[in-house]
Coordinates of C-alpha atoms and ligand atoms in Angstrom, one line a residue:
Chain H
M1 CA 16.3 -25.6 14.6
A2 CA 19.1 -23.0 15.0
N3 CA 19.1 -20.4 17.6
L4 CA 17.8 -17.2 16.0
K5 CA 18.0 -14.9 19.0
V6 CA 20.0 -11.7 18.6
D7 CA 20.7 -8.8 20.9
I8 CA 20.8 -5.1 19.8
N9 CA 22.8 -3.6 22.7
G10 CA 20.3 -4.6 25.3
L11 CA 17.2 -5.0 23.1
S12 CA 16.7 -8.8 22.8
M13 CA 14.9 -10.2 19.8
I14 CA 13.6 -13.7 19.2
N15 CA 15.0 -13.5 15.6
P16 CA 16.8 -10.9 13.5
V17 CA 13.9 -10.0 11.3
M18 CA 12.2 -6.6 11.8
T19 CA 9.8 -4.6 9.6
A20 CA 10.9 -1.2 8.2
S21 CA 9.2 2.0 9.2
G22 CA 6.5 3.4 6.9
T23 CA 6.0 0.0 5.2
F24 CA 4.2 -1.9 7.9
G25 CA 1.9 0.7 9.3
Y26 CA 1.3 0.1 13.0
G27 CA 1.6 -3.7 12.5
K28 CA -2.2 -4.1 12.8
E29 CA -2.6 -3.7 9.0
F30 CA -0.8 -7.0 8.6
E31 CA -2.3 -9.2 11.3
D32 CA -4.5 -11.0 8.8
F33 CA -1.4 -12.2 7.0
V34 CA 1.2 -12.9 9.7
N35 CA 1.4 -13.7 13.4
L36 CA 3.0 -10.4 14.5
E37 CA 4.5 -12.1 17.5
R38 CA 6.8 -14.2 15.4
I39 CA 8.5 -11.1 14.1
G40 CA 11.7 -10.0 15.9
G41 CA 10.7 -6.3 16.0
I42 CA 8.1 -4.0 14.4
I43 CA 9.2 -0.5 13.6
I44 CA 6.1 1.5 13.2
K45 CA 5.4 4.6 11.1
G46 CA 7.5 7.7 11.3
T47 CA 6.1 9.9 14.2
T48 CA 6.7 13.6 14.7
L49 CA 5.9 15.9 17.6
N50 CA 3.1 17.6 15.7
Q51 CA 0.6 16.3 13.2
R52 CA 1.7 16.3 9.6
E53 CA -0.5 16.0 6.5
G54 CA 2.4 14.8 4.3
N55 CA 2.9 15.7 0.7
P56 CA 0.2 16.0 -1.9
Y57 CA -0.8 13.1 -4.2
P58 CA 0.8 11.6 -6.3
R59 CA 3.2 10.2 -3.8
M60 CA 4.3 7.0 -5.4
A61 CA 5.7 5.9 -8.7
E62 CA 6.7 2.3 -9.6
T63 CA 10.2 2.1 -11.1
P64 CA 12.2 -0.9 -12.4
S65 CA 12.3 -3.4 -9.5
G66 CA 11.4 -0.7 -7.1
M67 CA 9.4 2.3 -6.2
L68 CA 9.7 5.9 -5.4
N69 CA 7.7 7.4 -2.5
A70 CA 7.2 10.9 -1.3
V71 CA 4.8 10.3 1.6
G72 CA 6.4 13.1 3.6
L73 CA 5.9 11.7 7.1
Q74 CA 2.1 11.9 7.3
N75 CA 1.2 11.1 10.8
K76 CA -1.1 12.4 13.6
G77 CA 1.6 13.5 16.0
I78 CA 3.0 12.0 19.2
E79 CA 0.1 12.9 21.4
Y80 CA -2.4 11.1 19.2
F81 CA -0.1 8.2 19.0
I82 CA 0.1 7.9 22.8
K83 CA -3.6 8.3 23.3
K84 CA -5.1 6.4 20.4
I85 CA -2.6 4.0 18.9
Y86 CA -0.3 2.9 21.8
P87 CA -3.3 1.4 23.7
Q88 CA -4.1 -0.8 20.7
I89 CA -0.6 -2.0 20.0
K90 CA 1.0 -2.3 23.4
E91 CA -0.3 -5.9 23.9
I92 CA 1.4 -7.2 20.8
Q93 CA 4.1 -9.5 22.2
T94 CA 7.1 -8.3 20.2
N95 CA 9.4 -5.3 20.2
M96 CA 7.3 -2.4 19.1
I97 CA 9.7 0.3 18.1
V98 CA 8.7 3.9 17.2
N99 CA 10.5 5.6 14.3
V100 CA 10.9 9.3 15.3
S101 CA 11.4 12.2 13.0
G102 CA 11.7 15.9 13.7
S103 CA 12.2 19.3 12.2
D104 CA 14.7 20.6 14.7
I105 CA 16.8 19.2 17.6
E106 CA 14.2 20.2 20.2
S107 CA 11.3 18.4 18.5
Y108 CA 13.3 15.2 18.2
A109 CA 14.3 15.4 21.8
K110 CA 10.8 16.2 23.0
T111 CA 9.2 13.4 21.0
A112 CA 11.8 10.9 22.3
E113 CA 11.3 12.0 25.8
M114 CA 7.6 11.4 25.6
I115 CA 8.1 7.9 24.2
N116 CA 10.6 7.1 26.9
E117 CA 7.6 7.0 29.3
L118 CA 5.8 4.3 27.3
H119 CA 6.4 1.0 29.0
H120 CA 5.8 -1.3 26.1
I121 CA 8.1 0.6 23.6
P122 CA 11.6 -0.8 24.3
A123 CA 13.4 1.3 21.7
I124 CA 13.2 4.1 19.2
E125 CA 14.6 4.5 15.8
L126 CA 15.7 8.0 15.1
N127 CA 15.1 8.9 11.5
I128 CA 17.7 11.5 10.5
S129 CA 17.4 10.5 6.9
C130 CA 14.0 11.2 5.5
P131 CA 14.5 12.6 2.0
N132 CA 10.8 13.6 1.5
V133 CA 10.3 16.7 3.7
K134 CA 12.4 19.8 3.7
Q135 CA 13.1 19.4 7.4
G136 CA 12.7 15.6 7.6
G137 CA 15.9 15.2 9.3
M138 CA 17.9 14.5 6.2
A139 CA 19.6 17.8 6.9
F140 CA 20.9 16.3 10.1
G141 CA 21.7 12.9 8.5
V142 CA 24.0 14.2 5.8
S143 CA 26.6 15.8 8.0
A144 CA 28.6 14.2 10.7
H145 CA 28.2 17.2 12.9
G146 CA 24.4 17.5 12.4
A147 CA 23.9 13.8 13.1
S148 CA 26.0 13.9 16.2
E149 CA 24.1 17.0 17.6
V150 CA 20.7 15.4 17.3
V151 CA 21.8 12.1 18.7
K152 CA 23.4 13.7 21.7
A153 CA 20.3 15.7 22.4
V154 CA 18.1 12.6 22.2
R155 CA 20.5 10.5 24.2
K156 CA 20.2 12.9 27.1
V157 CA 16.5 12.3 27.4
Y158 CA 16.0 8.8 26.0
K159 CA 17.0 6.0 28.3
K160 CA 16.2 2.8 26.4
T161 CA 17.7 1.4 23.2
L162 CA 18.4 4.2 20.7
I163 CA 18.7 3.1 17.1
V164 CA 19.8 5.8 14.6
K165 CA 18.8 5.4 11.0
L166 CA 21.2 6.7 8.4
S167 CA 20.7 8.3 5.0
P168 CA 22.4 6.7 2.0
N169 CA 22.4 10.2 0.3
V170 CA 25.9 11.0 1.6
T171 CA 29.5 10.7 0.3
D172 CA 31.1 9.0 3.4
I173 CA 28.6 6.9 5.3
A174 CA 31.3 5.5 7.6
E175 CA 32.2 8.9 8.9
I176 CA 28.6 9.6 9.8
A177 CA 28.2 6.2 11.4
R178 CA 31.2 6.9 13.6
S179 CA 29.9 10.2 14.8
V180 CA 26.5 8.7 15.6
E181 CA 28.3 6.0 17.6
A182 CA 30.4 8.6 19.5
A183 CA 27.2 10.6 20.3
G184 CA 25.8 7.7 22.2
A185 CA 23.7 5.6 19.7
D186 CA 23.1 2.0 20.8
S187 CA 22.7 0.8 17.2
I188 CA 22.7 2.0 13.6
S189 CA 20.2 1.1 11.0
L190 CA 20.6 1.7 7.3
I191 CA 19.6 2.5 4.6
N192 CA 16.7 4.8 4.3
T193 CA 15.6 5.5 0.8
I194 CA 17.8 6.8 -2.0
L195 CA 16.8 10.1 -3.5
G196 CA 15.5 9.5 -7.0
M197 CA 13.2 10.8 -9.7
A198 CA 10.7 9.6 -12.3
I199 CA 9.3 11.4 -15.3
D200 CA 6.2 10.8 -17.5
A201 CA 7.7 11.5 -20.9
E202 CA 4.3 11.6 -22.7
K203 CA 3.1 14.3 -20.4
R204 CA 6.5 15.9 -19.8
R205 CA 5.8 15.9 -16.1
P206 CA 7.3 14.5 -13.0
L207 CA 5.5 11.4 -11.6
L208 CA 5.6 12.7 -8.0
S209 CA 4.1 15.8 -6.7
T210 CA 7.4 16.6 -5.0
I211 CA 9.4 15.9 -8.2
T212 CA 12.0 13.8 -6.3
G213 CA 11.3 11.0 -3.9
G214 CA 12.9 8.1 -2.1
L215 CA 13.8 4.9 -3.9
S216 CA 13.2 1.5 -2.2
G217 CA 12.8 -2.1 -3.1
A218 CA 15.0 -4.7 -4.8
A219 CA 16.6 -2.0 -7.0
V220 CA 18.5 -0.5 -4.0
K221 CA 19.9 -3.8 -2.6
P222 CA 23.5 -3.7 -3.9
I223 CA 23.9 -0.1 -2.7
A224 CA 22.4 -0.9 0.7
L225 CA 24.6 -4.0 1.1
R226 CA 27.7 -2.1 0.3
M227 CA 26.9 0.6 2.9
V228 CA 26.0 -1.9 5.6
W229 CA 29.3 -3.6 5.0
Q230 CA 31.2 -0.3 5.2
V231 CA 29.4 0.8 8.4
A232 CA 29.7 -2.6 10.1
K233 CA 33.5 -2.3 9.7
A234 CA 33.5 1.3 11.0
V235 CA 31.6 0.9 14.3
K236 CA 31.4 -1.5 17.2
I237 CA 27.7 -1.1 18.0
P238 CA 25.3 -3.5 16.3
V239 CA 24.2 -2.6 12.8
I240 CA 20.7 -3.3 11.4
G241 CA 20.7 -3.7 7.7
L242 CA 17.9 -2.9 5.2
G243 CA 17.3 -1.9 1.7
G244 CA 15.8 -4.1 -1.0
I245 CA 15.5 -7.3 1.1
M246 CA 13.0 -9.4 -0.7
N247 CA 13.7 -12.9 0.7
A248 CA 15.7 -15.0 3.1
R249 CA 18.7 -15.1 0.8
D250 CA 18.9 -11.3 0.7
A251 CA 18.6 -11.1 4.5
I252 CA 21.5 -13.6 4.9
E253 CA 23.7 -11.5 2.6
F254 CA 23.1 -8.5 4.9
I255 CA 24.0 -10.6 8.0
L256 CA 27.1 -11.9 6.3
A257 CA 28.1 -8.3 5.5
G258 CA 27.9 -7.5 9.2
A259 CA 24.3 -6.8 10.1
T260 CA 23.1 -8.1 13.5
A261 CA 19.5 -7.8 12.4
I262 CA 17.7 -6.8 9.2
Q263 CA 14.5 -5.0 8.3
I264 CA 12.0 -5.7 5.5
G265 CA 10.3 -2.8 3.9
T266 CA 8.9 -2.6 0.4
A267 CA 8.8 -6.5 0.2
N268 CA 5.8 -6.4 2.6
F269 CA 3.8 -4.8 -0.2
I270 CA 4.5 -7.6 -2.6
D271 CA 4.1 -10.4 -0.1
P272 CA 2.5 -9.3 3.2
S273 CA 3.6 -12.6 4.8
V274 CA 7.2 -12.3 3.7
T275 CA 8.6 -11.7 7.2
V276 CA 7.7 -15.1 8.4
K277 CA 9.1 -16.7 5.2
V278 CA 12.4 -14.9 5.8
I279 CA 12.6 -16.1 9.4
E280 CA 12.0 -19.7 8.2
G281 CA 14.5 -19.3 5.4
I282 CA 17.3 -18.0 7.7
N283 CA 16.7 -21.0 9.9
E284 CA 16.8 -23.4 7.0
Y285 CA 20.1 -21.8 5.8
L286 CA 21.7 -22.1 9.2
D287 CA 20.6 -25.8 9.5
R288 CA 21.9 -26.5 6.1
H289 CA 25.3 -25.0 6.8
H290 CA 25.4 -26.5 10.3
Y291 CA 25.4 -23.3 12.2
S292 CA 23.8 -23.5 15.7
S293 CA 23.2 -19.8 16.0
V294 CA 22.5 -16.9 13.6
K295 CA 25.2 -15.0 15.6
D296 CA 27.8 -17.3 14.0
I297 CA 27.2 -15.7 10.6
I298 CA 27.1 -12.1 11.5
G299 CA 29.9 -10.5 9.5
A300 CA 31.1 -14.0 8.5
L301 CA 31.8 -12.8 5.0
E302 CA 35.1 -14.4 3.8
I303 CA 37.2 -12.1 1.7
Chain Z
M1 CA -13.3 -8.0 6.8
K2 CA -10.5 -10.5 7.0
K3 CA -8.1 -10.3 4.1
Y4 CA -6.6 -13.4 2.4
I5 CA -3.6 -14.1 0.3
L6 CA -4.8 -16.8 -2.1
D7 CA -3.3 -18.7 -5.0
L8 CA -6.4 -18.6 -7.3
T9 CA -6.7 -20.9 -10.3
V10 CA -7.6 -19.4 -13.7
V11 CA -10.8 -20.9 -15.0
D12 CA -11.1 -18.7 -18.0
N13 CA -9.3 -15.9 -19.6
V14 CA -11.5 -14.4 -22.3
R15 CA -10.4 -11.6 -24.6
L16 CA -13.1 -8.9 -25.0
H17 CA -12.7 -6.8 -28.1
S18 CA -9.0 -6.2 -28.6
N19 CA -8.0 -4.5 -25.5
Y20 CA -9.7 -6.1 -22.5
I21 CA -9.8 -9.5 -20.8
L22 CA -12.3 -11.1 -18.4
L23 CA -10.4 -13.3 -16.0
K24 CA -12.4 -15.8 -14.0
M25 CA -10.7 -17.5 -11.1
T26 CA -11.5 -20.0 -8.5
Q27 CA -10.1 -22.2 -5.7
E28 CA -10.9 -25.5 -4.0
A29 CA -12.2 -23.9 -0.8
T30 CA -15.2 -21.6 -0.9
L31 CA -14.0 -18.1 -1.8
P32 CA -14.2 -15.5 1.0
L33 CA -17.1 -13.1 1.1
M34 CA -16.4 -10.1 -1.2
L35 CA -18.6 -7.0 -1.6
P36 CA -19.2 -4.8 -4.6
G37 CA -16.7 -1.9 -4.7
Q38 CA -14.0 -3.9 -3.0
F39 CA -10.8 -4.8 -4.9
A40 CA -8.0 -7.3 -5.1
E41 CA -4.2 -6.9 -5.4
I42 CA -3.0 -9.2 -8.1
R43 CA 0.6 -10.3 -8.2
I44 CA 2.4 -10.4 -11.5
D45 CA 5.7 -12.1 -11.3
G46 CA 8.5 -12.2 -13.7
S47 CA 9.8 -8.8 -14.7
A48 CA 11.4 -5.6 -13.4
S49 CA 8.5 -3.6 -14.7
T50 CA 5.9 -5.4 -12.6
F51 CA 7.4 -5.1 -9.2
L52 CA 4.3 -4.1 -7.3
R53 CA 0.9 -5.9 -7.3
R54 CA -1.9 -4.5 -9.5
P55 CA -5.1 -3.3 -7.9
I56 CA -8.2 -4.6 -9.8
S57 CA -11.9 -4.3 -8.8
I58 CA -14.0 -7.3 -8.1
N59 CA -16.1 -7.4 -11.3
Y60 CA -18.5 -10.2 -10.2
V61 CA -18.7 -13.1 -7.9
D62 CA -20.5 -16.3 -9.1
I63 CA -21.4 -18.0 -5.9
E64 CA -22.7 -21.2 -7.5
K65 CA -19.5 -21.7 -9.5
N66 CA -17.3 -20.3 -6.7
E67 CA -15.7 -17.9 -9.2
V68 CA -14.5 -14.4 -8.9
W69 CA -14.2 -12.3 -12.1
F70 CA -11.9 -9.4 -13.0
L71 CA -12.5 -7.2 -16.0
I72 CA -9.1 -5.8 -17.1
Q73 CA -8.1 -3.2 -19.6
L74 CA -4.7 -3.8 -21.1
I75 CA -2.6 -0.8 -20.2
G76 CA 1.0 -1.7 -19.7
D77 CA 3.3 -4.6 -18.8
G78 CA 1.3 -5.8 -15.8
T79 CA -2.1 -6.1 -17.4
R80 CA -0.5 -7.4 -20.7
Q81 CA 1.1 -10.2 -18.8
L82 CA -2.2 -11.0 -17.2
S83 CA -3.8 -11.3 -20.6
K84 CA -1.5 -14.2 -21.3
V85 CA -2.4 -16.5 -18.4
N86 CA -4.1 -19.8 -19.2
R87 CA -6.7 -22.0 -17.7
G88 CA -5.1 -23.8 -14.8
D89 CA -2.5 -21.2 -14.0
K90 CA -2.2 -20.0 -10.4
I91 CA -2.4 -16.3 -9.7
N92 CA -1.5 -14.9 -6.2
T93 CA -4.2 -12.6 -5.1
I94 CA -5.0 -10.6 -2.0
L95 CA -8.6 -9.9 -1.3
P96 CA -11.0 -8.5 -0.4
L97 CA -9.6 -5.0 0.1
G98 CA -11.2 -1.7 0.8
K99 CA -14.7 -0.5 1.5
N100 CA -17.7 -1.5 -0.5
F101 CA -20.5 0.6 -2.0
T102 CA -23.3 1.2 0.5
L103 CA -26.9 0.2 -0.3
P104 CA -29.5 3.0 -0.5
K105 CA -30.7 3.9 2.9
T106 CA -34.4 4.3 2.4
N107 CA -37.1 2.1 0.9
E108 CA -36.9 -0.4 -1.9
Q109 CA -38.7 1.9 -4.3
Q110 CA -35.5 3.9 -4.4
K111 CA -34.1 4.4 -7.9
S112 CA -30.4 4.0 -8.2
L113 CA -28.4 4.9 -11.3
L114 CA -25.0 3.2 -11.8
I115 CA -22.8 5.2 -14.2
G116 CA -19.7 3.6 -15.5
G117 CA -17.1 4.9 -18.0
G118 CA -14.7 2.6 -19.9
V119 CA -13.4 -0.2 -17.7
G120 CA -14.8 1.6 -14.7
T121 CA -18.0 -0.3 -15.4
A122 CA -16.2 -3.3 -13.8
P123 CA -17.4 -3.0 -10.2
L124 CA -20.9 -2.0 -11.2
L125 CA -21.8 -5.4 -12.5
Y126 CA -21.5 -7.0 -9.1
L127 CA -23.1 -4.0 -7.5
G128 CA -26.1 -4.4 -9.9
K129 CA -26.4 -8.0 -8.7
Q130 CA -26.3 -7.0 -5.1
L131 CA -29.0 -4.3 -5.6
I132 CA -31.3 -6.7 -7.4
E133 CA -30.8 -9.3 -4.6
N134 CA -31.8 -6.7 -2.0
G135 CA -34.9 -5.7 -3.9
Y136 CA -33.7 -2.6 -5.6
H137 CA -34.1 -1.7 -9.3
P138 CA -30.8 -0.4 -10.7
T139 CA -30.5 1.5 -13.9
F140 CA -27.2 1.5 -15.8
L141 CA -25.7 4.3 -17.8
L142 CA -22.5 3.1 -19.5
G143 CA -20.2 5.3 -21.4
A144 CA -17.4 4.3 -23.7
R145 CA -15.2 5.6 -26.5
S146 CA -16.8 3.4 -29.1
S147 CA -18.7 0.1 -29.4
L148 CA -15.4 -1.6 -29.0
D149 CA -15.0 -0.4 -25.5
L150 CA -18.4 -1.5 -24.3
L151 CA -18.1 -4.5 -22.1
Q152 CA -20.4 -7.1 -20.6
L153 CA -23.6 -5.5 -22.0
G154 CA -25.5 -8.8 -21.9
D155 CA -24.6 -9.3 -18.3
F156 CA -25.7 -5.8 -17.3
Q157 CA -29.0 -6.2 -19.1
K158 CA -29.9 -9.1 -16.8
F159 CA -29.9 -6.7 -13.9
G160 CA -31.7 -3.7 -15.2
Q161 CA -32.3 -1.1 -18.0
V162 CA -29.1 -0.2 -19.7
Y163 CA -28.5 3.2 -21.4
I164 CA -25.4 3.9 -23.4
T165 CA -23.3 6.7 -24.7
T166 CA -20.3 6.5 -27.0
E167 CA -17.9 9.3 -27.9
D168 CA -18.1 8.3 -31.6
G169 CA -21.8 7.6 -31.6
S170 CA -21.3 4.0 -32.7
V171 CA -23.8 2.8 -30.1
G172 CA -26.3 4.6 -28.0
E173 CA -26.3 8.4 -27.7
K174 CA -23.2 10.2 -29.0
G175 CA -21.3 12.1 -26.3
Y176 CA -20.4 11.7 -22.7
V177 CA -22.4 9.9 -20.0
T178 CA -23.3 13.2 -18.3
Q179 CA -25.0 14.3 -21.6
H180 CA -27.3 11.3 -21.8
S181 CA -31.0 12.3 -22.1
I182 CA -32.1 9.9 -19.3
L183 CA -30.5 12.3 -16.8
F184 CA -32.8 15.0 -18.0
Q185 CA -35.9 12.8 -18.1
E186 CA -35.9 10.7 -15.0
T187 CA -34.9 11.4 -11.4
F188 CA -32.8 9.1 -9.3
D189 CA -32.3 8.9 -5.5
M190 CA -28.8 7.4 -5.5
I191 CA -25.9 7.4 -8.0
Y192 CA -22.9 5.1 -8.0
T193 CA -20.1 5.8 -10.4
C194 CA -16.7 4.5 -11.4
G195 CA -14.6 5.6 -14.4
P196 CA -12.0 8.2 -15.4
R197 CA -11.7 10.9 -12.9
P198 CA -13.0 13.8 -15.1
M199 CA -16.1 11.7 -15.8
M200 CA -16.7 11.0 -12.1
M201 CA -16.2 14.7 -11.4
S202 CA -19.0 15.7 -13.9
V203 CA -21.2 12.9 -12.5
A204 CA -20.5 14.2 -9.0
Q205 CA -21.3 17.7 -10.2
Y206 CA -24.7 16.5 -11.6
A207 CA -25.4 14.7 -8.3
Q208 CA -24.6 17.7 -6.2
T209 CA -26.7 20.1 -8.3
H210 CA -29.7 17.7 -8.1
Q211 CA -29.0 16.8 -4.5
I212 CA -28.7 13.1 -5.1
E213 CA -26.6 10.9 -2.9
C214 CA -23.5 9.9 -4.8
E215 CA -20.7 7.4 -4.3
V216 CA -17.6 7.3 -6.4
S217 CA -14.9 4.7 -6.7
L218 CA -11.4 6.1 -7.0
E219 CA -8.3 4.6 -8.6
N220 CA -5.3 6.2 -6.9
K221 CA -1.9 4.6 -7.4
M222 CA -1.2 2.1 -4.7
A223 CA 1.7 0.3 -3.3
C224 CA 0.6 -1.8 -0.3
G225 CA -3.2 -1.9 -0.8
V226 CA -3.8 -2.3 3.0
G227 CA -3.4 1.1 4.5
A228 CA 0.2 0.8 5.6
C229 CA 2.2 2.9 3.2
L230 CA 0.0 6.0 2.8
C231 CA 0.9 6.3 -0.9
C232 CA -2.7 6.3 -2.2
V233 CA -4.2 9.2 -0.3
E234 CA -7.1 11.4 -1.4
N235 CA -7.8 14.8 0.0
T236 CA -11.0 14.6 2.1
N237 CA -12.8 16.6 4.7
E238 CA -10.9 14.5 7.3
G239 CA -7.5 15.2 5.7
H240 CA -5.5 12.7 3.7
L241 CA -7.3 9.3 3.6
C242 CA -6.0 6.1 2.1
V243 CA -8.1 5.1 -1.0
C244 CA -7.1 1.5 -0.4
K245 CA -8.5 1.3 3.1
E246 CA -11.0 4.2 3.7
G247 CA -12.0 3.8 0.0
P248 CA -11.9 3.1 -2.9
V249 CA -15.6 4.1 -2.5
F250 CA -16.2 7.5 -1.1
N251 CA -19.4 9.6 -0.8
I252 CA -18.8 12.8 -2.8
K253 CA -19.5 14.8 0.4
Q254 CA -16.2 13.5 1.8
L255 CA -14.1 14.7 -1.1
L256 CA -12.7 18.2 -1.6
W257 CA -13.3 18.1 -5.4
Q258 CA -13.7 21.6 -6.9
I259 CA -17.1 20.9 -8.6
Ligands
FAD401 C1 -8.9 0.3 -6.5 C2 -8.6 0.1 -8.0 C3 -9.4 -0.7 -8.8 C4 -9.0 -0.9 -10.1 N1 -9.9 -1.7 -10.9 C5 -9.5 -2.0 -12.2 C6 -10.3 -2.9 -12.9 O1 -11.3 -3.5 -12.4 N2 -10.0 -3.1 -14.2 C7 -8.9 -2.5 -14.8 O2 -8.6 -2.7 -16.0 N3 -8.2 -1.6 -14.1 C8 -8.4 -1.3 -12.8 N4 -7.6 -0.5 -12.1 C9 -6.5 0.2 -12.7 C10 -5.3 -0.8 -12.8 O3 -4.8 -1.0 -11.5 C11 -4.2 -0.3 -13.7 O4 -4.7 -0.2 -15.0 C12 -3.0 -1.3 -13.7 O5 -2.4 -1.3 -12.5 C13 -2.1 -1.0 -14.8 O6 -0.9 -1.8 -14.7 P1 0.0 -2.0 -15.9 O7 1.3 -2.7 -15.4 O8 -0.7 -2.7 -17.0 O9 0.3 -0.5 -16.4 P2 1.5 0.5 -16.2 O10 1.0 1.8 -16.7 O11 2.7 -0.1 -16.8 O12 1.7 0.5 -14.6 C14 2.7 1.3 -14.0 C15 2.3 1.5 -12.6 O13 1.2 2.4 -12.5 C16 0.1 1.9 -11.8 N5 -1.1 2.3 -12.5 C17 -1.3 2.5 -13.8 N6 -2.5 2.8 -14.1 C18 -3.2 2.9 -12.9 C19 -4.5 3.2 -12.6 N7 -5.4 3.6 -13.5 N8 -4.8 3.2 -11.3 C20 -3.9 2.8 -10.4 N9 -2.7 2.5 -10.6 C21 -2.3 2.5 -11.9 C22 0.3 0.4 -11.9 O14 -0.3 -0.3 -10.8 C23 1.8 0.3 -11.8 O15 2.3 0.4 -10.5 C24 -7.9 -0.3 -10.7 C25 -7.1 0.6 -9.9 C26 -7.4 0.8 -8.6 C27 -6.6 1.6 -7.7
FMN402 C1 6.1 4.1 1.5 C2 7.3 4.2 2.4 C3 7.3 5.0 3.6 C4 8.4 5.1 4.4 N1 8.4 5.8 5.5 C5 9.5 5.9 6.4 C6 9.4 6.6 7.6 O1 8.4 7.1 8.0 N2 10.5 6.6 8.4 C7 11.7 6.0 8.0 O2 12.7 6.0 8.7 N3 11.8 5.3 6.8 C8 10.7 5.2 6.0 N4 10.8 4.5 4.8 C9 12.0 3.9 4.4 C10 12.0 2.4 4.8 O3 11.8 2.2 6.2 C11 13.3 1.7 4.3 O4 14.4 2.4 4.9 C12 13.5 1.8 2.8 O5 12.3 1.6 2.2 C13 14.5 0.8 2.3 O6 14.1 -0.6 2.6 P1 13.3 -1.5 1.6 O7 14.0 -1.5 0.2 O8 13.2 -2.8 2.2 O9 11.9 -0.9 1.5 C14 9.6 4.4 4.0 C15 9.7 3.7 2.8 C16 8.5 3.5 2.0 C17 8.6 2.7 0.8
FES403 S1 -1.6 1.7 -1.0 FE1 -0.5 1.7 0.8 S2 -1.9 2.9 2.1 FE2 -3.0 2.7 0.3

């Protein structure tokens, strides 16, 4: 049994496997399938200052080896989260991390400040990369200046581990990563979904109400892996890799590319117990290759 | 209700007419309790075009034989691959998902009408059984394109009177379910319906005009099936609700249908 513990700049995790925001609800939705406490960290649904109804149906289209979504950050707002949801999830013995979105710098900062008071939430993941709402943060995430501004503002009010989630819909991901690091982020996670589109040729109509949406699932893995590798080389803070991870082998590839931890998103829809299988698979790989700790393979890609 | 991920074994895969299959599955252990209206998410491995699971209603549960049945229309790659499975094959299935139809609230004299269109008749067979077992007397009104799309007639007839409409008039009355004469001759206290959305909307309109309680079962596109991704939402008087978790069965009073 290898040592699976990792540390994200102060946030310690029993293993490097986390669940990706928007794909694992509040964790509770999966408790019939997995022992949540075995997962290194659970990143819960995107939360905003005010309630959001999200985009109209249809919000999902299956595509080759993947899916497009256009949920649009449907959530009941931070106050509802604190009053109604937090009491139900705070006893779960793992890192429960809130994914925060906003429409402007003030709303990001205000939401982060409120979560800072929640004892059982050790970290937030700042989503500056949602492609599905006009002001879903992607505007911040696609320029080094915008990204830096929002991270600085949140850093001032948020005292625990601050993870910043990057958008892949940019030309130079390393530049944005460096500006986010300089602005005070403790860690960077990537990738969010890739902007895509699907058409029903018979009806000559788009398959999503919003016309375009975010692509996720196995289809995005090579792009995600490339970006994680580029960002891991560009920054010193720990990188959390995600995008198309379906099994332990995929997860190990991200770790070899430089990720300290990984997140599993869409794969939870196909196998709701996949997280535990990935944890076991990583352990099996380490044993087989005679590594005593998962830390030994972070960025261990031989070129 | 607790949800399970099960590797079910195919007992039988019967082709019905040219474009439907009846898949019967079992496992060693007793199957978990499933209720009419609930559904399963079936995994189809093996190709890029069947990445997500496929949501399919519980068609029937045979307690004695420990079997769960699925009635499936062959639409695209996923359902076509399911049509090729053989006895003994294992199929990874998550069940039971979603909320069930609710039994009529008042006395057992209550007359319920179960209206199904096309493959939407699937969940109504199991519902019919449950109604009978609880002392109610269901009546079925089944609509199809033609006689070749009418499914499980013999099974339905065991549970109650069956009325039929077909669009081409090959069996029963010609036309749509909502044009069937029974609707103008008898009165019902409760309507359950599942089928194409335009059909359910006209049924809902009939129910609303006649002030009859009505539950519909929706088929929105799903990704997770467990209320986590918020992809399958329907507009309701409580905002966007997940069809996979708060549905698929809804009372028409909850929906914001323009009827
Ligand atoms: C709660 C629920 C219960 C259902 N019960 C039954 C049933 O008992 N019998 C039956 O034959 N069909 C049922 N359906 C519809 C069935 O899920 C689709 O026909 C099936 O997913 C089509 O898959 P495919 O790969 O063959 O077709 P494709 O058209 O290739 O599928 C492409 C994508 O669209 C989705 N999709 C296509 N049609 C539908 C649809 N009508 N509803 C939802 N998603 C769809 C698929 O899941 C897939 O992601 C049900 C759907 C839902 C939501
Ligand atoms: C249905 C759905 C909803 C999502 N919602 C969010 C969200 O609220 N916030 C966020 O940062 N990312 C969200 N994402 C993106 C995922 O967290 C993840 O970055 C992306 O799906 C890539 O990983 P995957 O291929 O493993 O799914 C969502 C993805 C999906 C499929
Ligand atoms: S399909 Fe994911 S919430 Fe309904």
